[in-house]
Each structure stands twice: as C-alpha cells, then as structure tokens.
JSON list of C-alpha atoms in Angstrom, two decimals:
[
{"chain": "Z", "resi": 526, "resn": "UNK", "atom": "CA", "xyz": [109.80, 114.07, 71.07]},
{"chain": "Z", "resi": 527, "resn": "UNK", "atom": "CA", "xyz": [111.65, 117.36, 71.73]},
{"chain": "Z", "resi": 528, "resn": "UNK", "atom": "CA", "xyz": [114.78, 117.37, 74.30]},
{"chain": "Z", "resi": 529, "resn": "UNK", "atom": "CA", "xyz": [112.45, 119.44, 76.99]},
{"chain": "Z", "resi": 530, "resn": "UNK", "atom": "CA", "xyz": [109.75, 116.89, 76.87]},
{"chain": "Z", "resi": 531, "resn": "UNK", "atom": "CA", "xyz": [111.81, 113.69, 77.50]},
{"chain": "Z", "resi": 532, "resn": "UNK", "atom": "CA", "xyz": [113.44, 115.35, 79.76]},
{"chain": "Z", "resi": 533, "resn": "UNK", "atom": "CA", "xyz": [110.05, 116.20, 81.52]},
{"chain": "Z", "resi": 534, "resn": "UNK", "atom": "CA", "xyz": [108.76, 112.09, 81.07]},
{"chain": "Z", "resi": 535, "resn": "UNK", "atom": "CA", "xyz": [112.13, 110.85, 82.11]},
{"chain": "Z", "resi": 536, "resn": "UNK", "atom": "CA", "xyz": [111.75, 113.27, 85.97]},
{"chain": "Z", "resi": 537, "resn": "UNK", "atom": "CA", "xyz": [108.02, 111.81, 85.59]},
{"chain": "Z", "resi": 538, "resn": "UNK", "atom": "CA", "xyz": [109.15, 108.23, 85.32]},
{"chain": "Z", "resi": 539, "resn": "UNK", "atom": "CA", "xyz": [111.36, 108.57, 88.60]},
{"chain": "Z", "resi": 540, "resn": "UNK", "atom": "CA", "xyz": [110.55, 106.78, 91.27]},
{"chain": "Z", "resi": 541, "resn": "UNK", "atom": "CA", "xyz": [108.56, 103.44, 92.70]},
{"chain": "Z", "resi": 542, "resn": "UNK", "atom": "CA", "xyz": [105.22, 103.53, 92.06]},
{"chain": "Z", "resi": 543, "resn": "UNK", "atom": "CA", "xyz": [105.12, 101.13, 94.86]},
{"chain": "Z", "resi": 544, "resn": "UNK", "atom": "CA", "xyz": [106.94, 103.16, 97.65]},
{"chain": "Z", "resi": 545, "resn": "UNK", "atom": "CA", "xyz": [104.76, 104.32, 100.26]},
{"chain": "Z", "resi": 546, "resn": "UNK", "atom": "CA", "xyz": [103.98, 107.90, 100.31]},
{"chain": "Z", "resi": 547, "resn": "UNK", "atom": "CA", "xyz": [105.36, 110.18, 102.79]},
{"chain": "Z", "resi": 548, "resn": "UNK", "atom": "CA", "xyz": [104.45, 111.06, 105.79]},
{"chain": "Z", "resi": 549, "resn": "UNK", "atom": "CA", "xyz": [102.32, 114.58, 106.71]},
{"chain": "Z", "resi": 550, "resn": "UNK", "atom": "CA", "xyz": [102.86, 117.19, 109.01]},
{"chain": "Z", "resi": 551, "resn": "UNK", "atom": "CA", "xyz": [99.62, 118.19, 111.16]},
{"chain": "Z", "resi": 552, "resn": "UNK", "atom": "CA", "xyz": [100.31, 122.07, 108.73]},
{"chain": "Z", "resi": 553, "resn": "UNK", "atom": "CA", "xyz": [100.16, 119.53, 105.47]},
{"chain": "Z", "resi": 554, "resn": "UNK", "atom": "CA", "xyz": [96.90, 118.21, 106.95]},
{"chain": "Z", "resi": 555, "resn": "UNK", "atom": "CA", "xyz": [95.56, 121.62, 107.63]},
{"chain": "Z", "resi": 556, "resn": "UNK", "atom": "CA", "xyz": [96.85, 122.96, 104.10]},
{"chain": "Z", "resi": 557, "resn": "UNK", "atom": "CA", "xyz": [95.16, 119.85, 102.45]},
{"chain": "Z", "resi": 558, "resn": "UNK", "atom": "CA", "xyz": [91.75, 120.67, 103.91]},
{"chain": "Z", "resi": 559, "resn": "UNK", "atom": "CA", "xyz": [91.55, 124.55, 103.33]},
{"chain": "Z", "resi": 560, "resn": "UNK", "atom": "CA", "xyz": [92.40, 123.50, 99.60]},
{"chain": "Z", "resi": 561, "resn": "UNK", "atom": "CA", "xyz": [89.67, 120.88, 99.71]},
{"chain": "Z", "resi": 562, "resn": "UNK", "atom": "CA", "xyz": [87.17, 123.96, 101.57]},
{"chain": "Z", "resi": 563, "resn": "UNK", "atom": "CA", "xyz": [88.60, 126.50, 98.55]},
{"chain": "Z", "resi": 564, "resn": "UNK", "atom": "CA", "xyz": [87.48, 124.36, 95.63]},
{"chain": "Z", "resi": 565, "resn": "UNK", "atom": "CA", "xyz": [84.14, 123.41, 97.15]},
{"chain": "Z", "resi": 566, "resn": "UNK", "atom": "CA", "xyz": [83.84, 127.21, 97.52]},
{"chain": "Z", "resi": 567, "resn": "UNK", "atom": "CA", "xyz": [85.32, 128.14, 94.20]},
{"chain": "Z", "resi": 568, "resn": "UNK", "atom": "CA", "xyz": [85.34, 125.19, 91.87]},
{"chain": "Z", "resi": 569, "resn": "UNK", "atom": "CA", "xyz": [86.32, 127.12, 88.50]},
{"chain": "Z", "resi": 570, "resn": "UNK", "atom": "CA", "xyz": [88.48, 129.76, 90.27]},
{"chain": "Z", "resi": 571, "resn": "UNK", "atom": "CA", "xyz": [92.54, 129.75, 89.92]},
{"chain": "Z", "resi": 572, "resn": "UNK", "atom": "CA", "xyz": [94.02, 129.51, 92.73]},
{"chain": "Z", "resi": 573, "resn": "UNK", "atom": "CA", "xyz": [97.21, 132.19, 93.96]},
{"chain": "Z", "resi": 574, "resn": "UNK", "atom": "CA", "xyz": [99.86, 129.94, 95.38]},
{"chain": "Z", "resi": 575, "resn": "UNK", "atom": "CA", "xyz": [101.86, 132.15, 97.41]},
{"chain": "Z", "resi": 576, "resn": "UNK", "atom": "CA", "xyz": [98.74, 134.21, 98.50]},
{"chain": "Z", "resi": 577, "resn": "UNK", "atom": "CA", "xyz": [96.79, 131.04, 99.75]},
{"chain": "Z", "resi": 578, "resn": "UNK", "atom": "CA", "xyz": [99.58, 129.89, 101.60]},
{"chain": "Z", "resi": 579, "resn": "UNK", "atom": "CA", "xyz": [100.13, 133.42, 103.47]},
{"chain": "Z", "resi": 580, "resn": "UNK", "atom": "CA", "xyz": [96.31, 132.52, 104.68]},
{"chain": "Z", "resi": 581, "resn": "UNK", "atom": "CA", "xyz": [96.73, 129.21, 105.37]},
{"chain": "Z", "resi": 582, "resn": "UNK", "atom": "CA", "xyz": [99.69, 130.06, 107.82]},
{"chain": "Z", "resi": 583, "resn": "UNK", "atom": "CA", "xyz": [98.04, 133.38, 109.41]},
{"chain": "Z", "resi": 584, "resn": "UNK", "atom": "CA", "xyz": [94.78, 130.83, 109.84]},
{"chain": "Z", "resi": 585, "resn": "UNK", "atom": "CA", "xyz": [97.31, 128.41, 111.62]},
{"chain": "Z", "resi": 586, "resn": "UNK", "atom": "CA", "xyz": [98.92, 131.03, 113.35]},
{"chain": "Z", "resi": 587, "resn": "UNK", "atom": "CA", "xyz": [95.68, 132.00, 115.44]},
{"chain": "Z", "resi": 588, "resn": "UNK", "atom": "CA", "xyz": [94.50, 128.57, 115.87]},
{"chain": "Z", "resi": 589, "resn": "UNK", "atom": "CA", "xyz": [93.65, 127.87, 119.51]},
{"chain": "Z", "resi": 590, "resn": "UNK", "atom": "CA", "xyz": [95.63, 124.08, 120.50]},
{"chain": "Z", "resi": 591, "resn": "UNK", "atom": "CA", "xyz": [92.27, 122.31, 120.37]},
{"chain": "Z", "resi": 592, "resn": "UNK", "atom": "CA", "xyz": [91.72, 123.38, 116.99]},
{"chain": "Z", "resi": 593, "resn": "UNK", "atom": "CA", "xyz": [94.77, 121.99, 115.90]},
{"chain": "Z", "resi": 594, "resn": "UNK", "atom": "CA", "xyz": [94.49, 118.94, 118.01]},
{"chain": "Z", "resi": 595, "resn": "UNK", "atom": "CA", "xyz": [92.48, 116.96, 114.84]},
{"chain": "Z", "resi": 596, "resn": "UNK", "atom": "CA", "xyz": [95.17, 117.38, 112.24]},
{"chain": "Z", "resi": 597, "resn": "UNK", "atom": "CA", "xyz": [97.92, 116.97, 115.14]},
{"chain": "Z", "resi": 598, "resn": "UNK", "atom": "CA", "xyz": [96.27, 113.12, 115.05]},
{"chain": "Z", "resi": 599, "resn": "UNK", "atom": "CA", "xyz": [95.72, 113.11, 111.98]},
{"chain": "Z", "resi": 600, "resn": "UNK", "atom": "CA", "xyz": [99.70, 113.71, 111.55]},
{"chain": "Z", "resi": 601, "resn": "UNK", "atom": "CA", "xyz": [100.24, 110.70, 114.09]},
{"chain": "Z", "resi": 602, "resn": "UNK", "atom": "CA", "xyz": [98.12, 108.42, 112.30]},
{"chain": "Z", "resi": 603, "resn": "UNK", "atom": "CA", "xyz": [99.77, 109.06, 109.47]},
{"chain": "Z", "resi": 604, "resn": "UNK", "atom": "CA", "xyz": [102.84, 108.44, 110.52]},
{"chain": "Z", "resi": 605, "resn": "UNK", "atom": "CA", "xyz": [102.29, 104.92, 112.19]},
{"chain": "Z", "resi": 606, "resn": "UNK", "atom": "CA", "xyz": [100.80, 104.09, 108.53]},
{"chain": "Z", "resi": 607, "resn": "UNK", "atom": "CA", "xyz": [104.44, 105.30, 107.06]},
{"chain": "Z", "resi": 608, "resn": "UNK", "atom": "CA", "xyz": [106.21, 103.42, 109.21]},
{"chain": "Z", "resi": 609, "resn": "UNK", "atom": "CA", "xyz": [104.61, 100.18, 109.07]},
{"chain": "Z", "resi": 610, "resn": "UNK", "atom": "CA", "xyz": [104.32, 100.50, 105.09]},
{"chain": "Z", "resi": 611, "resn": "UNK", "atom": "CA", "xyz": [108.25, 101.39, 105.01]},
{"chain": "Z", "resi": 612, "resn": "UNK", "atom": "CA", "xyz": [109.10, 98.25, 107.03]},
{"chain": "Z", "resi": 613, "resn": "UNK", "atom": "CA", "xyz": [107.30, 96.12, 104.43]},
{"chain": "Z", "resi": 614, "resn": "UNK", "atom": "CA", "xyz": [108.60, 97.75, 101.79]},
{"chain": "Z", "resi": 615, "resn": "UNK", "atom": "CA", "xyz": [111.07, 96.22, 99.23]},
{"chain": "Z", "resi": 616, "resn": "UNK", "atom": "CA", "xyz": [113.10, 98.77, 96.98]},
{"chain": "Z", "resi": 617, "resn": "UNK", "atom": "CA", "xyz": [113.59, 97.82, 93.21]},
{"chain": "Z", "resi": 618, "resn": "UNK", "atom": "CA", "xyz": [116.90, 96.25, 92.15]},
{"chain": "Z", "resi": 619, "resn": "UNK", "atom": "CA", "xyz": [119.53, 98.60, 92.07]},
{"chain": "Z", "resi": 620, "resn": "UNK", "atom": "CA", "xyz": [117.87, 101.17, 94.54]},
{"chain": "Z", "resi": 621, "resn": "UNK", "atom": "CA", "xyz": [119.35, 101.12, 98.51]},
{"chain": "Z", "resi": 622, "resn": "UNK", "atom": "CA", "xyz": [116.74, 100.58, 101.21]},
{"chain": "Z", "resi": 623, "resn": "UNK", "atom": "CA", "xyz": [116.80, 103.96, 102.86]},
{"chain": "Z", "resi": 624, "resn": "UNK", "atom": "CA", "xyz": [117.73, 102.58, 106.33]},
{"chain": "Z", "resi": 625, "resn": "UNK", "atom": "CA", "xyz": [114.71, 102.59, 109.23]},
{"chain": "Z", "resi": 626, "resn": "UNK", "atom": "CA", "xyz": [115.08, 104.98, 111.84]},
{"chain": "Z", "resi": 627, "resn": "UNK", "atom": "CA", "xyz": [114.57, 103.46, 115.28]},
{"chain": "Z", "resi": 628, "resn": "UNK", "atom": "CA", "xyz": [112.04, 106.26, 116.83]},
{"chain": "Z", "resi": 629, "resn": "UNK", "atom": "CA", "xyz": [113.98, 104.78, 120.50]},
{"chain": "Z", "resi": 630, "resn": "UNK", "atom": "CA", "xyz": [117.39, 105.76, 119.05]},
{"chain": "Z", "resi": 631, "resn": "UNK", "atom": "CA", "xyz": [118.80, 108.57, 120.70]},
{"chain": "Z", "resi": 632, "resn": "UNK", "atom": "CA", "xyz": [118.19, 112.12, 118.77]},
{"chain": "Z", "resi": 633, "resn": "UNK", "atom": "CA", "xyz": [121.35, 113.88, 117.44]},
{"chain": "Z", "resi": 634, "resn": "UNK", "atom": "CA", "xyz": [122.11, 117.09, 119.80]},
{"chain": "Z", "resi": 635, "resn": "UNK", "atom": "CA", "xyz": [121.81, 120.36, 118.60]},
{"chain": "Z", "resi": 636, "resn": "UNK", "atom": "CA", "xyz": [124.57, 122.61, 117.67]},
{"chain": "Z", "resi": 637, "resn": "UNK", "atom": "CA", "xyz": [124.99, 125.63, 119.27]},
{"chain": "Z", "resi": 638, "resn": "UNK", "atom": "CA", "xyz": [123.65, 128.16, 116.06]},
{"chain": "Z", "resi": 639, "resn": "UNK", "atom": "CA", "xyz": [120.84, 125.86, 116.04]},
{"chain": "Z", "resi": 640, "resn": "UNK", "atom": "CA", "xyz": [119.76, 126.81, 119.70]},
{"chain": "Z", "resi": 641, "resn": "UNK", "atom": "CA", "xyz": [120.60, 130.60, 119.49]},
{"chain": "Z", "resi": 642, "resn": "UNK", "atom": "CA", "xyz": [118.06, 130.26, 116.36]},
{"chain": "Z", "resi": 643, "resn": "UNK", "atom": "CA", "xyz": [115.66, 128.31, 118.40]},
{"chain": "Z", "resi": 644, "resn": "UNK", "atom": "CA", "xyz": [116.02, 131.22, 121.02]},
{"chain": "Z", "resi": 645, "resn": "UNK", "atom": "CA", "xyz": [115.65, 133.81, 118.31]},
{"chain": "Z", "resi": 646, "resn": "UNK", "atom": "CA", "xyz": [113.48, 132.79, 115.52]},
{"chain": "Z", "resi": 647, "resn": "UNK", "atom": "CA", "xyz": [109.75, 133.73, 117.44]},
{"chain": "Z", "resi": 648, "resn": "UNK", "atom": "CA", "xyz": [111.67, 137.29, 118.10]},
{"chain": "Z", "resi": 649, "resn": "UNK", "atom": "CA", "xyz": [112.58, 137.62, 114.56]},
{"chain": "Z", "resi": 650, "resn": "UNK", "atom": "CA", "xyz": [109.03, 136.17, 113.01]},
{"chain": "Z", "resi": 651, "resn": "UNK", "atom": "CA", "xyz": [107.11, 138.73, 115.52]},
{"chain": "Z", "resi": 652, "resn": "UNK", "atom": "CA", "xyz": [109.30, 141.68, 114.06]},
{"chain": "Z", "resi": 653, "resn": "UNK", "atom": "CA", "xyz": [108.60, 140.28, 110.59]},
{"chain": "Z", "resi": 654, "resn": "UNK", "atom": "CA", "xyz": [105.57, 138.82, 110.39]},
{"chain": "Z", "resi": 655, "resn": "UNK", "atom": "CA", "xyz": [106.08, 138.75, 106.39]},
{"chain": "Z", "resi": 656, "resn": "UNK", "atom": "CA", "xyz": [109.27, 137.12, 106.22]},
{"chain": "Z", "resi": 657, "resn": "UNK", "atom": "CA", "xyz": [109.32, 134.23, 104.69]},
{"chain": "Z", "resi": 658, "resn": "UNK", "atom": "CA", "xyz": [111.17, 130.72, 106.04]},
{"chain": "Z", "resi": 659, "resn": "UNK", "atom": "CA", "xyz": [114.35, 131.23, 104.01]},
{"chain": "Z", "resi": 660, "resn": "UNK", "atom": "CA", "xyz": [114.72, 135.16, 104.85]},
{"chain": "Z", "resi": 661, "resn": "UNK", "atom": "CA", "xyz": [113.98, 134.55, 108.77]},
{"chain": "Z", "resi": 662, "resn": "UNK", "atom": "CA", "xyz": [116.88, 131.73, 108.32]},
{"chain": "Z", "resi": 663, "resn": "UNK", "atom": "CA", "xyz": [119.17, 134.19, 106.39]},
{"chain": "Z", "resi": 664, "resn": "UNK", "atom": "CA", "xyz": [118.28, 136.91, 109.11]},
{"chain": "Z", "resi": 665, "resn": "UNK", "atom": "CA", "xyz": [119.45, 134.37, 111.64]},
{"chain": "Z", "resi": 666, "resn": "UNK", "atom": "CA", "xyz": [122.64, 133.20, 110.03]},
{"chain": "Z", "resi": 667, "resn": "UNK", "atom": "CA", "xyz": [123.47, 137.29, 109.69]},
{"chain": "Z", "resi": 668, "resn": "UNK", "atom": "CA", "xyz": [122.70, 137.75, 113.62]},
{"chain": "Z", "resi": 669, "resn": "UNK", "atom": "CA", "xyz": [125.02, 134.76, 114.83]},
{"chain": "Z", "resi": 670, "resn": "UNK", "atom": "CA", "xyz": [127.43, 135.84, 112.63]},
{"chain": "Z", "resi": 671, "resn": "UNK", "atom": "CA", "xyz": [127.61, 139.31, 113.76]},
{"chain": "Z", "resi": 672, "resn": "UNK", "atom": "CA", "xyz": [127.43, 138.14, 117.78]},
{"chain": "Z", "resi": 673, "resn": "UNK", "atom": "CA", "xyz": [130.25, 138.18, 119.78]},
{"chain": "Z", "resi": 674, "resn": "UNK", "atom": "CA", "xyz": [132.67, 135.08, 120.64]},
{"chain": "Z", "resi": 675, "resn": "UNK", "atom": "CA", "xyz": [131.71, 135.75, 124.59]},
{"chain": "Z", "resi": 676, "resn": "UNK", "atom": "CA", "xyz": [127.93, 136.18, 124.00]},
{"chain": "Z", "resi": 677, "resn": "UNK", "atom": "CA", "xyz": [127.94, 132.35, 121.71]},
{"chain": "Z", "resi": 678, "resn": "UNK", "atom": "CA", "xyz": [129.59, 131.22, 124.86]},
{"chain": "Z", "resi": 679, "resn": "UNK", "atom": "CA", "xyz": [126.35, 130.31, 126.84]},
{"chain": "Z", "resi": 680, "resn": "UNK", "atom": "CA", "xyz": [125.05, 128.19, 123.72]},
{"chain": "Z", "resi": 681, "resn": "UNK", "atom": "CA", "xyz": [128.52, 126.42, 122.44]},
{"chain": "Z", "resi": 682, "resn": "UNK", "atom": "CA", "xyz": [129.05, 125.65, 126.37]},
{"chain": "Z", "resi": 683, "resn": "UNK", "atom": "CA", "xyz": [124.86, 123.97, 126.31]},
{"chain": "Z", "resi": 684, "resn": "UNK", "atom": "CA", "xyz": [125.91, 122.40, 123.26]},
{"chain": "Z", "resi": 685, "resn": "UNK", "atom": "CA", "xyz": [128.90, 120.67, 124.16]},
{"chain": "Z", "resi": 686, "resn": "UNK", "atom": "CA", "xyz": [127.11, 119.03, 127.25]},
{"chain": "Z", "resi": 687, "resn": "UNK", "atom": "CA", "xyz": [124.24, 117.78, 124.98]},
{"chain": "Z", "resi": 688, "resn": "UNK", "atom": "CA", "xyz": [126.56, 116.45, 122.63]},
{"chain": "Z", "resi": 689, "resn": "UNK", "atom": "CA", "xyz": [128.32, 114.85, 125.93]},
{"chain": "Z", "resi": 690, "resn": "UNK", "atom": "CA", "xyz": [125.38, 113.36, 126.86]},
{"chain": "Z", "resi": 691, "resn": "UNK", "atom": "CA", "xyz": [124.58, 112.10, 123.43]},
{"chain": "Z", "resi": 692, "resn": "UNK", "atom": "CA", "xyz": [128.03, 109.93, 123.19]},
{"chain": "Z", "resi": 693, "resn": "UNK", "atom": "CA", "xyz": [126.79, 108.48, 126.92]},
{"chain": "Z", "resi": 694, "resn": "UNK", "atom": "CA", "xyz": [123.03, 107.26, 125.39]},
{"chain": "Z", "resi": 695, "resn": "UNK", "atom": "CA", "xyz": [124.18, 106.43, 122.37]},
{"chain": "Z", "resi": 696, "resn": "UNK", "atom": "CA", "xyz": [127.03, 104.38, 123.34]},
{"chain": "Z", "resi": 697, "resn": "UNK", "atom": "CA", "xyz": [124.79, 102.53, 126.10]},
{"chain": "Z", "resi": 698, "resn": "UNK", "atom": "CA", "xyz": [121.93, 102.37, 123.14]},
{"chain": "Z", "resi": 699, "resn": "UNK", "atom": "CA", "xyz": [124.66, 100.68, 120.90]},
{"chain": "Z", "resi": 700, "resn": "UNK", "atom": "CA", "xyz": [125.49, 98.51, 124.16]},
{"chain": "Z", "resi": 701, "resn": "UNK", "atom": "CA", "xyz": [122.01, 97.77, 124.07]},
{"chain": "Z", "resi": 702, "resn": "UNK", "atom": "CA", "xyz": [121.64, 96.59, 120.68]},
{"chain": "Z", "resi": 703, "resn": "UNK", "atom": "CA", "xyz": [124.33, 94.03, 120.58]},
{"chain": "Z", "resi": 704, "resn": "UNK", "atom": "CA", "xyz": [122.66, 92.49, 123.31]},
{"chain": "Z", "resi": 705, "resn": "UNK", "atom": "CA", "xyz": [119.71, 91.79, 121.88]},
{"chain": "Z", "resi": 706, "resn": "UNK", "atom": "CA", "xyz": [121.48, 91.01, 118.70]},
{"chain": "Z", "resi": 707, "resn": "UNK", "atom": "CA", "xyz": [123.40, 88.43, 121.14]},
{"chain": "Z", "resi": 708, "resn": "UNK", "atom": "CA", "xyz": [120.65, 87.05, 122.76]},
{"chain": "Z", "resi": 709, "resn": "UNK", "atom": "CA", "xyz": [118.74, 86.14, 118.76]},
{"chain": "Z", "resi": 710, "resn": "UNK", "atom": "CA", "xyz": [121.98, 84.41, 117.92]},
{"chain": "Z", "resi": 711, "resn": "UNK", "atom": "CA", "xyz": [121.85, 82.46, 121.27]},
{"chain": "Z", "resi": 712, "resn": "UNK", "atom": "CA", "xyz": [118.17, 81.60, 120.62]},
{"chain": "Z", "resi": 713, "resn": "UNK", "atom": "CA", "xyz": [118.64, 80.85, 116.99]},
{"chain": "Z", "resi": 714, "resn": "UNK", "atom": "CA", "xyz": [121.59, 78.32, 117.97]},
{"chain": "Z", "resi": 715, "resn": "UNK", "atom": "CA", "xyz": [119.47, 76.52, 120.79]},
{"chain": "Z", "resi": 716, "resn": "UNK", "atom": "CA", "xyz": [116.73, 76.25, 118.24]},
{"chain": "Z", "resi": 717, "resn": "UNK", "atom": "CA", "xyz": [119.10, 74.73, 115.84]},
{"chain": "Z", "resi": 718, "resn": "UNK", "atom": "CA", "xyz": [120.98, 72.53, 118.64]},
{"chain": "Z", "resi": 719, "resn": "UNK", "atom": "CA", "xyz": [117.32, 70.95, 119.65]},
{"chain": "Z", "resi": 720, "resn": "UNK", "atom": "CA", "xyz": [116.32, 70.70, 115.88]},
{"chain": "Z", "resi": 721, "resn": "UNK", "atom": "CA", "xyz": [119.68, 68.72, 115.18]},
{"chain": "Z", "resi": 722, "resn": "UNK", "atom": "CA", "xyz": [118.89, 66.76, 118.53]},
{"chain": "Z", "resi": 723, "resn": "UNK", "atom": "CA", "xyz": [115.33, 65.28, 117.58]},
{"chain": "Z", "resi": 724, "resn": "UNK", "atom": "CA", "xyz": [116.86, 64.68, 113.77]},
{"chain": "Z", "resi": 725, "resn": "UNK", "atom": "CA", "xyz": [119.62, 62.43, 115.35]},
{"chain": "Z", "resi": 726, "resn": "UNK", "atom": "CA", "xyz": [116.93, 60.60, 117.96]},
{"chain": "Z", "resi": 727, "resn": "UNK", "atom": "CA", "xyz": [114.27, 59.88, 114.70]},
{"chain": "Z", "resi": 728, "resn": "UNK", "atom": "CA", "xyz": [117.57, 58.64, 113.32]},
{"chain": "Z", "resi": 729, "resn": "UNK", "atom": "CA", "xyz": [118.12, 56.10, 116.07]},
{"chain": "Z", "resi": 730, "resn": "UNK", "atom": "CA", "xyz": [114.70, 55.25, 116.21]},
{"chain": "Z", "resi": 731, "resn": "UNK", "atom": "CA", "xyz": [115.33, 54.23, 112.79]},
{"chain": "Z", "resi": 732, "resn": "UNK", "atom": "CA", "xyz": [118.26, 51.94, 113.39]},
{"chain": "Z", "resi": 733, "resn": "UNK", "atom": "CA", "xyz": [116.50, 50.35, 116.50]},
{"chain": "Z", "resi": 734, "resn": "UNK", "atom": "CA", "xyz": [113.37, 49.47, 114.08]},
{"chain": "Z", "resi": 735, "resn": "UNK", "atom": "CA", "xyz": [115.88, 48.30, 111.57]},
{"chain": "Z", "resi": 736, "resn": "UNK", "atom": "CA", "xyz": [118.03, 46.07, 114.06]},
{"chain": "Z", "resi": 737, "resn": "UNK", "atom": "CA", "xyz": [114.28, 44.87, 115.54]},
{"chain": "Z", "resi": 738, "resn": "UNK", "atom": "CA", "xyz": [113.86, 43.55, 111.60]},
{"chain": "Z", "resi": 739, "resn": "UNK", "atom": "CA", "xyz": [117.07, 41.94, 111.50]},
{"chain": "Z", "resi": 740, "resn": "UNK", "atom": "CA", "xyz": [116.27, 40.15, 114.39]},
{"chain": "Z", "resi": 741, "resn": "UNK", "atom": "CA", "xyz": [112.52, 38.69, 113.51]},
{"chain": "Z", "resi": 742, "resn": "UNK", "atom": "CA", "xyz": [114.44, 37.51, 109.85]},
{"chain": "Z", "resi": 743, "resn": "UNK", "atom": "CA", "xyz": [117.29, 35.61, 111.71]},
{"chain": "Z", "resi": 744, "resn": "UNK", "atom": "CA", "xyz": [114.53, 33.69, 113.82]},
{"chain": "Z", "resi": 745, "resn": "UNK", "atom": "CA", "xyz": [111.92, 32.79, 110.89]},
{"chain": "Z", "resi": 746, "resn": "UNK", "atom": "CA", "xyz": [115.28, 31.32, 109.72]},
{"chain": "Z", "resi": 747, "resn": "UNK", "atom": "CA", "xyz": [116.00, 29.48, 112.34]},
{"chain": "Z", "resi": 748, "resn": "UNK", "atom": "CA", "xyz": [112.70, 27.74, 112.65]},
{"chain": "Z", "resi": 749, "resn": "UNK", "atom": "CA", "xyz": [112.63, 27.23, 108.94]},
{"chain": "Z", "resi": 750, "resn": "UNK", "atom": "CA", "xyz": [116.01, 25.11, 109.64]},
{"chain": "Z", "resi": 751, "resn": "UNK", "atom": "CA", "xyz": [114.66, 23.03, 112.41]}
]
C-alpha cells in the first residue's frame, strides 16, 4: 500500500459509524432534491459542481416563502431526529461526548463587526451578485476595517448592551439550573430516606415474628414439663 493510499483509508476509517448524522439546513434539503431532479433528468451526465450550485442558489434566491416552507420542515424535522439520536448516543472509548446544547440556554450576543455585517451583507450581495461566501466576508472585514472609530460607535454601543443583557439571562439561567439540580438531589434523598425506612420496618417485622417463635417454643416446653 503506497503512503497516499493509507493515508486516504486511515481519513476513511475516521469516525463512528454509529454517530448520528448531522443535521440539514432547509438549503441542504433543497440542494439534495435538485440533485435527485438532475440525475433523473440526466442519469449518465457529469455533473459541474460549482456551476450547479450557482443554480441551486439563484433557484433559492427567487423562491417565494411558501415554496420554501416544505424543506424549512423538512429542516425542523430533521433536527428533532438529531437531537433525540445525540441524546442516546454513546461515544467510543477514548472519544469526549460533544456536550448537548440546551436549545432554552441563552444565545451568545453578537459582537459588534458581526452586526455591521448583518447590516451590510444584503447591500454587498445585491452589488455582487457573483461573489461568493468567503469574498462577501473578506469584502466585509475590508469595509469595517476601513470605517471610522465614531461611525462603529452605534454597533460597539448595541453590542455592549446585548452582551449586558446576556450576563443578566445567563446568570438567572445558571440560577435556574442549580435549582432544579437541587430539587433532584432533594427528591433522590427522600426516595432513599423512605427506601431505608420500609427496609428497617420489614426488619422489625422480622424480629417481632422471630420473638412470636420464641415465645410458642418456651410454652410447648412448659406443657411438656407439666
């Protein structure tokens, strides 16, 4: 076996067989069933990677919301599934448990770049409807970087309040949490207290029967003597 093809069989070999598969986007669904439409079309014709997925997104692009409604559920289904088959799921020795993400935890606040690209991005994908993801994110990174320390004022100031807010919901979700965490050990212990409770009444039951016993022997003897 050459050096390039282990290598190859070794990246091949990665991974649990048994982990669940990730979860889709409603795009991925789309994607998925446009490929699935293509080959039914075209069964014996290659297929241009970068050229299909220009047409996938312009088809997305013009898609009225009820259109897209189907593989938005689709998405949603699919997610539940990923969920429920990650709680059940038991990594192989050696591998960490990639830790659940509560979907009720509060969501990390944006930094300010992120919403002066959030502002920005549709402007910059409308001039350039070619650009690709990592040229409209390079564009982005050029524009904050070039922006004045008075004009970043208005997003640093919005992010500092969301990130204010986040310490206040997170803190109280934390709050939250060791509660319930409290209120298990509680119930646990009372379960345990009772459990230890009817173990120490079957015991007594036990001696009574026992001392009954004792009893009924000492007057058969008795009678035997008279």
């Amino acid at each position: 076996m050459t050096q390039e093809s282990h290598r190859k069989s070794s990246k091949m070999g990665k991974g649990d067989p048994k982990k669940p598969r990730g979860k889709m986007s409603s795009y991925a669904f789309f994607v998925q069933t446009c490929r699935e439409e293509h080959k039914k079309k075209h069964p014996d014709a290659s297929v241009n990677f970068s050229e299909f997925s220009k047409k996938c997104s312009e088809r997305w692009k013009t898609m009225s919301s009820k259109e897209k409604g189907k593989f938005e559920d689709m998405a949603k289904a699919d997610k539940l599934r990923y969920e429920k088959e990650m709680k059940n799921y038991v990594p192989p020795k050696g591998e960490t448990k990639k830790k659940f993400k509560d979907p009720n935890a509060p969501k990390r606040p944006p930094s300010a770049f992120f919403l002066f690209c959030s502002e920005f991005r549709p402007k910059i994908k409308g001039e350039h409807p070619g650009l690709s993801i990592g040229d409209v994110a390079k564009k982005l990174g050029e524009m904050w970087n070039n922006t004045a320390a008075d004009d970043k004022q208005p997003y640093e100031k919005k992010a500092a309040k969301l990130k204010e807010k986040y310490e206040k919901d997170i803190a109280a979700y934390r709050a939250k949490g060791k509660v319930d965490a409290g209120k298990k050990v509680v119930a646990k212990a009372e379960k345990s207290k009772k459990k230890k409770e009817e173990e120490e009444d079957e015991d007594e039951d036990e001696e009574d029967e026992d001392d009954e016993e004792e009893e009924e022997e000492e007057d058969e003897d008795d009678d035997d003597d008279e």
